[in-house]
mmCIF file of C-alpha atoms and ligand atoms in Angstrom:
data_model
loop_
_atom_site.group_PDB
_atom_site.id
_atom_site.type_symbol
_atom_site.label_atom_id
_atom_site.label_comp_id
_atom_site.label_asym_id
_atom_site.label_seq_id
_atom_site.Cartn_x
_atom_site.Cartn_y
_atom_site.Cartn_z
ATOM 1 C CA UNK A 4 40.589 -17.146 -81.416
ATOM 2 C CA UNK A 5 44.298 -17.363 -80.751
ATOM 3 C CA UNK A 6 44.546 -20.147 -83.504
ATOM 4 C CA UNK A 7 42.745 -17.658 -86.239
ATOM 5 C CA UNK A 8 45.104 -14.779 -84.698
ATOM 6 C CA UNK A 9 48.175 -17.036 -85.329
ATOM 7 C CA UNK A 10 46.721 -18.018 -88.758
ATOM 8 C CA UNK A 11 46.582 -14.444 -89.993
ATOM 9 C CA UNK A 12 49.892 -13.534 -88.948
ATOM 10 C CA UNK A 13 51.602 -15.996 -90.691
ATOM 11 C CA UNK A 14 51.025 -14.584 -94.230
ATOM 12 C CA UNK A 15 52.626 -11.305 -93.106
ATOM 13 C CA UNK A 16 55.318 -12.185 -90.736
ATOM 14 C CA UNK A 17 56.347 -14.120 -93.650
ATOM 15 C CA UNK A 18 56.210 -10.840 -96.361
ATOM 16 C CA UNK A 19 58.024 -8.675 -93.618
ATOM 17 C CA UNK A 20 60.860 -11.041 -92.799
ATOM 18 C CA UNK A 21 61.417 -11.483 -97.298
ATOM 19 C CA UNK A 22 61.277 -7.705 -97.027
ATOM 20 C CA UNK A 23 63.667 -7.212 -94.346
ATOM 21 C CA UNK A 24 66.119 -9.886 -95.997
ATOM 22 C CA UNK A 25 65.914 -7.896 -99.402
ATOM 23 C CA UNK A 26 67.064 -4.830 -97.581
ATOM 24 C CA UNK A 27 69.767 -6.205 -95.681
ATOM 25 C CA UNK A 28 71.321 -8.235 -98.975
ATOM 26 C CA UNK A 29 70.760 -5.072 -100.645
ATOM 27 C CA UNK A 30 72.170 -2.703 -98.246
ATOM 28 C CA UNK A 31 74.986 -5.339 -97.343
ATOM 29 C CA UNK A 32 75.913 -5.065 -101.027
ATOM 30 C CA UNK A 33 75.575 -1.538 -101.308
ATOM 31 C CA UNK A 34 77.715 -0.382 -98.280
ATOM 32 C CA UNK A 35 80.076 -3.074 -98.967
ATOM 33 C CA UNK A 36 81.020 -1.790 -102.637
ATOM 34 C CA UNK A 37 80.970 1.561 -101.371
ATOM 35 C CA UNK A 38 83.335 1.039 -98.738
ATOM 36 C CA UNK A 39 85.481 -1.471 -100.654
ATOM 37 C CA UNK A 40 85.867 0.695 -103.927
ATOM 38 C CA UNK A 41 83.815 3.989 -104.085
ATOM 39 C CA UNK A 42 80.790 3.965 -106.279
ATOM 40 C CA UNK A 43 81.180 4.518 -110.118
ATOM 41 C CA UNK A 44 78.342 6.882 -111.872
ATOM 42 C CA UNK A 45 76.686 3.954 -113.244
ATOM 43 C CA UNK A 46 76.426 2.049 -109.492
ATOM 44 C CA UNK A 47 75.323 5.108 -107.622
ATOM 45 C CA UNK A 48 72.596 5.326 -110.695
ATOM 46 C CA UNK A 49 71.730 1.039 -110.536
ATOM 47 C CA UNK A 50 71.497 1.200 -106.178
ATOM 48 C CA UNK A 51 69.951 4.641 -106.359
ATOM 49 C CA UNK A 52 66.883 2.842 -108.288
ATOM 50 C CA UNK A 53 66.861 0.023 -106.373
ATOM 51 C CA UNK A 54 66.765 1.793 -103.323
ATOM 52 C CA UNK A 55 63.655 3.666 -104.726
ATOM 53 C CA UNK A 56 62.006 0.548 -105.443
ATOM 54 C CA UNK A 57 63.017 -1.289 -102.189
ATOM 55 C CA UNK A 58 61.426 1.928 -100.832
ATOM 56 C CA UNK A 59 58.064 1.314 -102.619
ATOM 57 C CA UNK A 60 57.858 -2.155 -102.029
ATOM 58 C CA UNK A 61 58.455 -1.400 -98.383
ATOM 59 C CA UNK A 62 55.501 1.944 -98.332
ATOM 60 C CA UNK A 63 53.004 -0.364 -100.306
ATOM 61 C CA UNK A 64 53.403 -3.006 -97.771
ATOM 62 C CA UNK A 65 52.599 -0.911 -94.929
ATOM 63 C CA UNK A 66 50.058 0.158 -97.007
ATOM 64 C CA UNK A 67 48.711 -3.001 -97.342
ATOM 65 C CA UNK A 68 49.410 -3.730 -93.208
ATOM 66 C CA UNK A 69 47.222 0.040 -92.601
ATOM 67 C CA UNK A 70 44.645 -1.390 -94.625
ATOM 68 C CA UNK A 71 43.783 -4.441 -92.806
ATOM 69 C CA UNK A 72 41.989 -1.793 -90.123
ATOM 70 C CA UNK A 73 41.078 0.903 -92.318
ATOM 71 C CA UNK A 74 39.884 1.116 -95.138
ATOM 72 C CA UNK A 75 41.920 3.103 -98.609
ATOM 73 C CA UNK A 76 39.504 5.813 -99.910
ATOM 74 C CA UNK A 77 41.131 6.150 -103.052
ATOM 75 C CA UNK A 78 39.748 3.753 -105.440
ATOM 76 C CA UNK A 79 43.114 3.325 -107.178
ATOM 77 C CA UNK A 80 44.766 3.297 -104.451
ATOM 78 C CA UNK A 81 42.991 0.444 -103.036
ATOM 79 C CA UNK A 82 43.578 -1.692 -106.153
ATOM 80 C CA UNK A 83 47.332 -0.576 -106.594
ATOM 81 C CA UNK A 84 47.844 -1.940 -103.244
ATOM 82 C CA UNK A 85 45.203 -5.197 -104.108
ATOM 83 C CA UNK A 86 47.430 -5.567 -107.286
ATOM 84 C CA UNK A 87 50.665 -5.761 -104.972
ATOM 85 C CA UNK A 88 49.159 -8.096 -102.679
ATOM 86 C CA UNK A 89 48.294 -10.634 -105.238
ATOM 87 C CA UNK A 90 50.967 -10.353 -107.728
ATOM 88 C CA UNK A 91 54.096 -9.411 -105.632
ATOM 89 C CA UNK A 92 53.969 -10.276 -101.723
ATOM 90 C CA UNK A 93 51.738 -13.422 -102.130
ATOM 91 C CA UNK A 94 55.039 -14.313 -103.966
ATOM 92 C CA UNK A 95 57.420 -13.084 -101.237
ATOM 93 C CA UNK A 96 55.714 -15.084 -98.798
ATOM 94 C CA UNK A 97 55.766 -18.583 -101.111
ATOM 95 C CA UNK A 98 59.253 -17.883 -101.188
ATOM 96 C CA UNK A 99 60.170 -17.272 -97.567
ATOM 97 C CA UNK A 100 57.722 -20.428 -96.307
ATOM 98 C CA UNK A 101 59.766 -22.741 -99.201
ATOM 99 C CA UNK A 102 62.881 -21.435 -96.834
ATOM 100 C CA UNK A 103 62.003 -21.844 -93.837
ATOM 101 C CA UNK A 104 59.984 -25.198 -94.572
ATOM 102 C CA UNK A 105 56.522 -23.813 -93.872
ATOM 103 C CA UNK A 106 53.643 -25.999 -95.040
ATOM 104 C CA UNK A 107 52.287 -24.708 -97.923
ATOM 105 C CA UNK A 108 48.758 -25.040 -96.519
ATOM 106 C CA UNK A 109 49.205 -23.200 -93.496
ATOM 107 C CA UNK A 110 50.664 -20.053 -95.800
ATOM 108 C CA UNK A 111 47.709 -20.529 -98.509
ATOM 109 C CA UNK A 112 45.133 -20.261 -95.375
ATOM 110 C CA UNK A 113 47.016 -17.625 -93.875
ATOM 111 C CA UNK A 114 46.758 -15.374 -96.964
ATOM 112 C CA UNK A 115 43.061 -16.501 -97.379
ATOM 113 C CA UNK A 116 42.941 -14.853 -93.594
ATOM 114 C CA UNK A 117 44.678 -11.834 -93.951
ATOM 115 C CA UNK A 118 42.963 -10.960 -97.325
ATOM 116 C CA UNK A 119 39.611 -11.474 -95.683
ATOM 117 C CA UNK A 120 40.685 -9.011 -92.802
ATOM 118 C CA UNK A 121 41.166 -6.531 -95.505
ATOM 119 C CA UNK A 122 38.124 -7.330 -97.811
ATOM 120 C CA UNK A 123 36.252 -6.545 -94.503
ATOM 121 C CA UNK A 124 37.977 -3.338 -93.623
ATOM 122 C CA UNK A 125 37.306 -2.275 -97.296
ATOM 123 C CA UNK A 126 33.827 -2.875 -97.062
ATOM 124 C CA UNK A 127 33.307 -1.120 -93.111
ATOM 125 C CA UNK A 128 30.339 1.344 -92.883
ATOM 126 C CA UNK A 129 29.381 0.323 -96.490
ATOM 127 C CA UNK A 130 26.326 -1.504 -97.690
ATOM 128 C CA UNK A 131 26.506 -4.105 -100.633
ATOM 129 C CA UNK A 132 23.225 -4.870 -102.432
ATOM 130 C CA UNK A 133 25.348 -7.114 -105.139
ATOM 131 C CA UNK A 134 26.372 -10.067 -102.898
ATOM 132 C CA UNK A 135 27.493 -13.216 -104.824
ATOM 133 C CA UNK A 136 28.013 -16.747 -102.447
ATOM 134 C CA UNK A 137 30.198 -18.707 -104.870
ATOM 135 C CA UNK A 138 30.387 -22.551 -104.093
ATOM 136 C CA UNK A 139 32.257 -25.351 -104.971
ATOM 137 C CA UNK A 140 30.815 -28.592 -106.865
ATOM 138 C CA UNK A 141 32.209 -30.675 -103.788
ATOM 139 C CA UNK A 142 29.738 -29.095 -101.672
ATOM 140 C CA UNK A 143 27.129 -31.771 -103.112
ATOM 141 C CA UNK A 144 26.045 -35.024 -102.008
ATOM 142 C CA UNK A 145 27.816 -37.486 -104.495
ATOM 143 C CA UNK A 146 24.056 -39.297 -105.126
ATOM 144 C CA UNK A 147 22.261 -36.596 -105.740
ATOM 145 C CA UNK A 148 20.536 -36.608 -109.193
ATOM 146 C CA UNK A 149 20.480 -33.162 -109.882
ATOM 147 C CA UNK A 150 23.049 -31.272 -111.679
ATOM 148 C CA UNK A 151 23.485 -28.524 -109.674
ATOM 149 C CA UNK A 152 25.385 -25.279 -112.127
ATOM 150 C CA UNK A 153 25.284 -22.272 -111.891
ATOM 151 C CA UNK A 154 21.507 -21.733 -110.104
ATOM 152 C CA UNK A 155 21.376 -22.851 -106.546
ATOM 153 C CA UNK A 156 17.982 -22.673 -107.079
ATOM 154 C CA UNK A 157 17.215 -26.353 -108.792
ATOM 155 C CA UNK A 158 18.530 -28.207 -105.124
ATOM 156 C CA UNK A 159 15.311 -29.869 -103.854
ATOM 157 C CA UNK A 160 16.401 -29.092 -100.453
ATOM 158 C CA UNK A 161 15.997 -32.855 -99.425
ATOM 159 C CA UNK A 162 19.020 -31.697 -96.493
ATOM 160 C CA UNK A 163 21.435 -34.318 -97.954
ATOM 161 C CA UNK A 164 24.163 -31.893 -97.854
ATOM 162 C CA UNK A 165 25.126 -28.234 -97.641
ATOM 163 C CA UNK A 166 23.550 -26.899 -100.142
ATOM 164 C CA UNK A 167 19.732 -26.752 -98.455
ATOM 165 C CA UNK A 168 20.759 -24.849 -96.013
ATOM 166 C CA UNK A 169 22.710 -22.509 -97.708
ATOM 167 C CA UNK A 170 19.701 -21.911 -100.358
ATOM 168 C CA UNK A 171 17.818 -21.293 -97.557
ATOM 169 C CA UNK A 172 20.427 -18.424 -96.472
ATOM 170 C CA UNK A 173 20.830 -16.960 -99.546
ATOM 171 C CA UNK A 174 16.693 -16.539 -99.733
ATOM 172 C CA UNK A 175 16.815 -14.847 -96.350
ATOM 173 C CA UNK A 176 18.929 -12.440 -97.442
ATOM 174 C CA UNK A 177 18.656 -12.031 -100.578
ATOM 175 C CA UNK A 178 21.735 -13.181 -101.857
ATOM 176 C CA UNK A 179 22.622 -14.623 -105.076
ATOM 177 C CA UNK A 180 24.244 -17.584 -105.199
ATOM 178 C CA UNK A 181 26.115 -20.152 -107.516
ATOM 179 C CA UNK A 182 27.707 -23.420 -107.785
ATOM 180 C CA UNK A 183 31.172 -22.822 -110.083
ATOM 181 C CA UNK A 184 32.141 -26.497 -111.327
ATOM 182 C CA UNK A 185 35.788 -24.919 -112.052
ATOM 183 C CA UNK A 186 37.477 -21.708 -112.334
ATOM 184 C CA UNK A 187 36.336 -21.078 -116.079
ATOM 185 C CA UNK A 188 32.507 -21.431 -114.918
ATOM 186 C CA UNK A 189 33.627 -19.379 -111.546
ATOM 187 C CA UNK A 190 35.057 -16.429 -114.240
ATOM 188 C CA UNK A 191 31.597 -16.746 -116.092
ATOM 189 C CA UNK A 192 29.514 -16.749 -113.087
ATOM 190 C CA UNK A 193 31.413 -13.101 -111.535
ATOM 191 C CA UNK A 194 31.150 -11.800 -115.190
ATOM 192 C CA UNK A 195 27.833 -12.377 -115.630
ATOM 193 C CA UNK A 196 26.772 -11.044 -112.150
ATOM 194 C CA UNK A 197 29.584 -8.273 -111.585
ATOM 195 C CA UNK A 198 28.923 -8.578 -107.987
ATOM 196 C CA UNK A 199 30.246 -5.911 -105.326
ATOM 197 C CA UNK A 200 31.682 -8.361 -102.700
ATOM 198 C CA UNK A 201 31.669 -12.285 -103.394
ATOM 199 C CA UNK A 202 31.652 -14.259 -100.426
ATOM 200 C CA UNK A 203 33.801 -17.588 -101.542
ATOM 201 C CA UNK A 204 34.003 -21.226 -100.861
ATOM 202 C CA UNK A 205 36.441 -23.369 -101.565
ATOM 203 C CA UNK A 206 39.742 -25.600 -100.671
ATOM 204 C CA UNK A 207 42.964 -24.142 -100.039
ATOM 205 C CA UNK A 208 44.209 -24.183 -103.305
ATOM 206 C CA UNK A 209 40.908 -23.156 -105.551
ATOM 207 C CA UNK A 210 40.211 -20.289 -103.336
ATOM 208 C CA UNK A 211 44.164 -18.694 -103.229
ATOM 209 C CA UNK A 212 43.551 -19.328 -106.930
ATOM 210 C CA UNK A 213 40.330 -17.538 -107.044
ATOM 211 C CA UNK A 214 40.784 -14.692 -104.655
ATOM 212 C CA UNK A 215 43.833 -14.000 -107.013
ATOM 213 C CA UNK A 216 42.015 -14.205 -110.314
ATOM 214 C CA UNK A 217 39.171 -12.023 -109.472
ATOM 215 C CA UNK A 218 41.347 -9.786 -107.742
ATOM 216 C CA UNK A 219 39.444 -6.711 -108.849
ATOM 217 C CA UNK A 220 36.864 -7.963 -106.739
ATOM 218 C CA UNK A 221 36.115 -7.851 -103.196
ATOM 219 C CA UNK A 222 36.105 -12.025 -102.295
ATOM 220 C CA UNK A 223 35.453 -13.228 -98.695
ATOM 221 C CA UNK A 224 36.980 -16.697 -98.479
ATOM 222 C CA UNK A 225 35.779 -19.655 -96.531
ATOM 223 C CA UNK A 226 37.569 -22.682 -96.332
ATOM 224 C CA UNK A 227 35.692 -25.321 -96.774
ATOM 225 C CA UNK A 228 36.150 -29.062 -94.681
ATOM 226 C CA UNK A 229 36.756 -31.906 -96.046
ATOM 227 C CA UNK A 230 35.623 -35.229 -93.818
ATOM 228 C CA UNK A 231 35.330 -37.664 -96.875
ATOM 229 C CA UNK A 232 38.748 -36.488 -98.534
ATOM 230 C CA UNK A 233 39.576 -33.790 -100.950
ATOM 231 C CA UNK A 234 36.465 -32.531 -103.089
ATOM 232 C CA UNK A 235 34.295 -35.296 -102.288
ATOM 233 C CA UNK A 236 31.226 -34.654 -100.301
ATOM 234 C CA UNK A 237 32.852 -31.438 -98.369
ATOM 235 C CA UNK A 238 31.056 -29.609 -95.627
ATOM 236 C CA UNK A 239 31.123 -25.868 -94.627
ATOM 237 C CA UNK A 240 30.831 -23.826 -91.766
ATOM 238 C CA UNK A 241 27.639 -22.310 -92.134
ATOM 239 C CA UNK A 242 28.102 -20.057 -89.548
ATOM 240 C CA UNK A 243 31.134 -18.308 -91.109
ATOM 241 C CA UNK A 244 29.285 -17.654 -94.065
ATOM 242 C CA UNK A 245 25.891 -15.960 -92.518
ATOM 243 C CA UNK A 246 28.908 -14.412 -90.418
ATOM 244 C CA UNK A 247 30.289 -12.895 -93.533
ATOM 245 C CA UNK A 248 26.730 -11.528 -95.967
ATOM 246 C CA UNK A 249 25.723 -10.038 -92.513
ATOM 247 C CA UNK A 250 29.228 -8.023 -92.273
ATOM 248 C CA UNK A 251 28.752 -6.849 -96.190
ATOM 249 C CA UNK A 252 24.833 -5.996 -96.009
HETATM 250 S S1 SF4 B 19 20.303 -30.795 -100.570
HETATM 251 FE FE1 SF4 B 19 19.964 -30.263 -102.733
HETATM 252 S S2 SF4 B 19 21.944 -30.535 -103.702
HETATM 253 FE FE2 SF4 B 19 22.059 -31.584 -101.728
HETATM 254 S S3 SF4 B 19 21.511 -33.673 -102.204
HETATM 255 FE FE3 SF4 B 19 19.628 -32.647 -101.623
HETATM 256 S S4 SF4 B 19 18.721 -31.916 -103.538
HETATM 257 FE FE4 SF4 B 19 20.862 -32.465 -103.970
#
């Protein structure tokens, strides 16, 4: 519990100290030429805007902190601040774990975390008929002699890997759910099914990819493991995902 705690707080802690740095530079700046000189019409007009968008940056950011325990009503709202997570402070927190030598692994997980802490508060008191479980290709046993796209349905359950018992899940409760060879087959599949929360599976990389692709949509992630090496023969915690369709139905 303290290691998932630890893992979620990375992502922020790393977007709040870029934050704070960006103020202080710019207020160090600011004050300094002020002090030094006076401020011309055109500086007080070029720090005057910066200030108001150091100001948003700073409000959406707590707005995206707030909703991590409670949900945004606003629709818009919600995907303003979605949009900011994904396409601004994911950013901001690449950047500040390149300087301080994080591993990028740790951050991508972390983000993978905290986004799932808000997917969940987002989807509190609500129930989601739509539910898509979106799996990677590596999930299968290498041998196996069926070509497993798209339907999770063809698997002949022979228990060789993963993918029995998660068909067997998705049956009992009625969840839909897909094997995505790559991200194009992955847009295809969400497309297709325009599903109200997908509940993800994938490595590090493929799922910071995904959850930012198909950021209009709700996506759970679970990492999965990887005992034989990257996306050979990988393994999931089944628990985490039953964990996860049970939160959303
Ligand atoms: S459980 Fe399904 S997918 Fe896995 S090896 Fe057996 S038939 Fe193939």
């Amino acid at each position: 519990m303290k290691q998932y705690y630890l893992s979620v707080i990375k992502f922020p802690l790393m977007v709040s100290s870029s934050l704070f740095i960006i103020a202080l530079v710019f207020f160090s700046v600011a004050l300094g030429s002020y002090f030094r000189l006076g401020l011309s019409a055109w500086e007080t007009v070029i720090y005057t805007v910066i200030f108001i968008l150091l100001v948003l940056l700073v409000a959406s950011w707590i707005l995206n902190l707030i909703s991590t325990h409670n949900p945004i009503k606003p629709r818009r709202l919600a995907l303003y601040s979605k949009w900011m997570l994904v396409h601004v402070y994911y950013y901001l927190a690449l950047f500040m774990a390149s300087i301080t030598m994080q591993k990028k692994q740790k951050l991508q997980e972390s983000f993978v975390n905290f986004n799932n802490e808000v997917v969940l508060s987002q989807a509190r008191d609500v129930s989601h008929k739509n539910i898509l479980l979106l799996l990677p290709h590596c999930l299968q046993n290498s041998e196996c002699k069926i070509r497993i796209t798209a339907d999770i349905n063809d698997c002949e359950s022979c228990g060789k890997c993963d993918i029995a018992a998660i068909k067997k899940m998705a049956a009992k409760y009625n969840v839909k759910a897909a094997v995505a060879t790559g991200g194009s087959l992955a847009r295809k599949i969400i497309k297709d099914l325009v599903p109200d929360v997908i509940v993800a599976v994938a490595c590090h990389r493929d799922l910071n990819e995904g959850i930012r692709d198909a950021w209009r949509f709700s996506t759970y992630g679970v990492l999965n493991e990887r005992p034989n090496g990257p996306c050979f023969e990988t393994t999931v915690n089944l628990k985490t995902i039953e964990f996860a369709i049970r939160k959303f139905q």
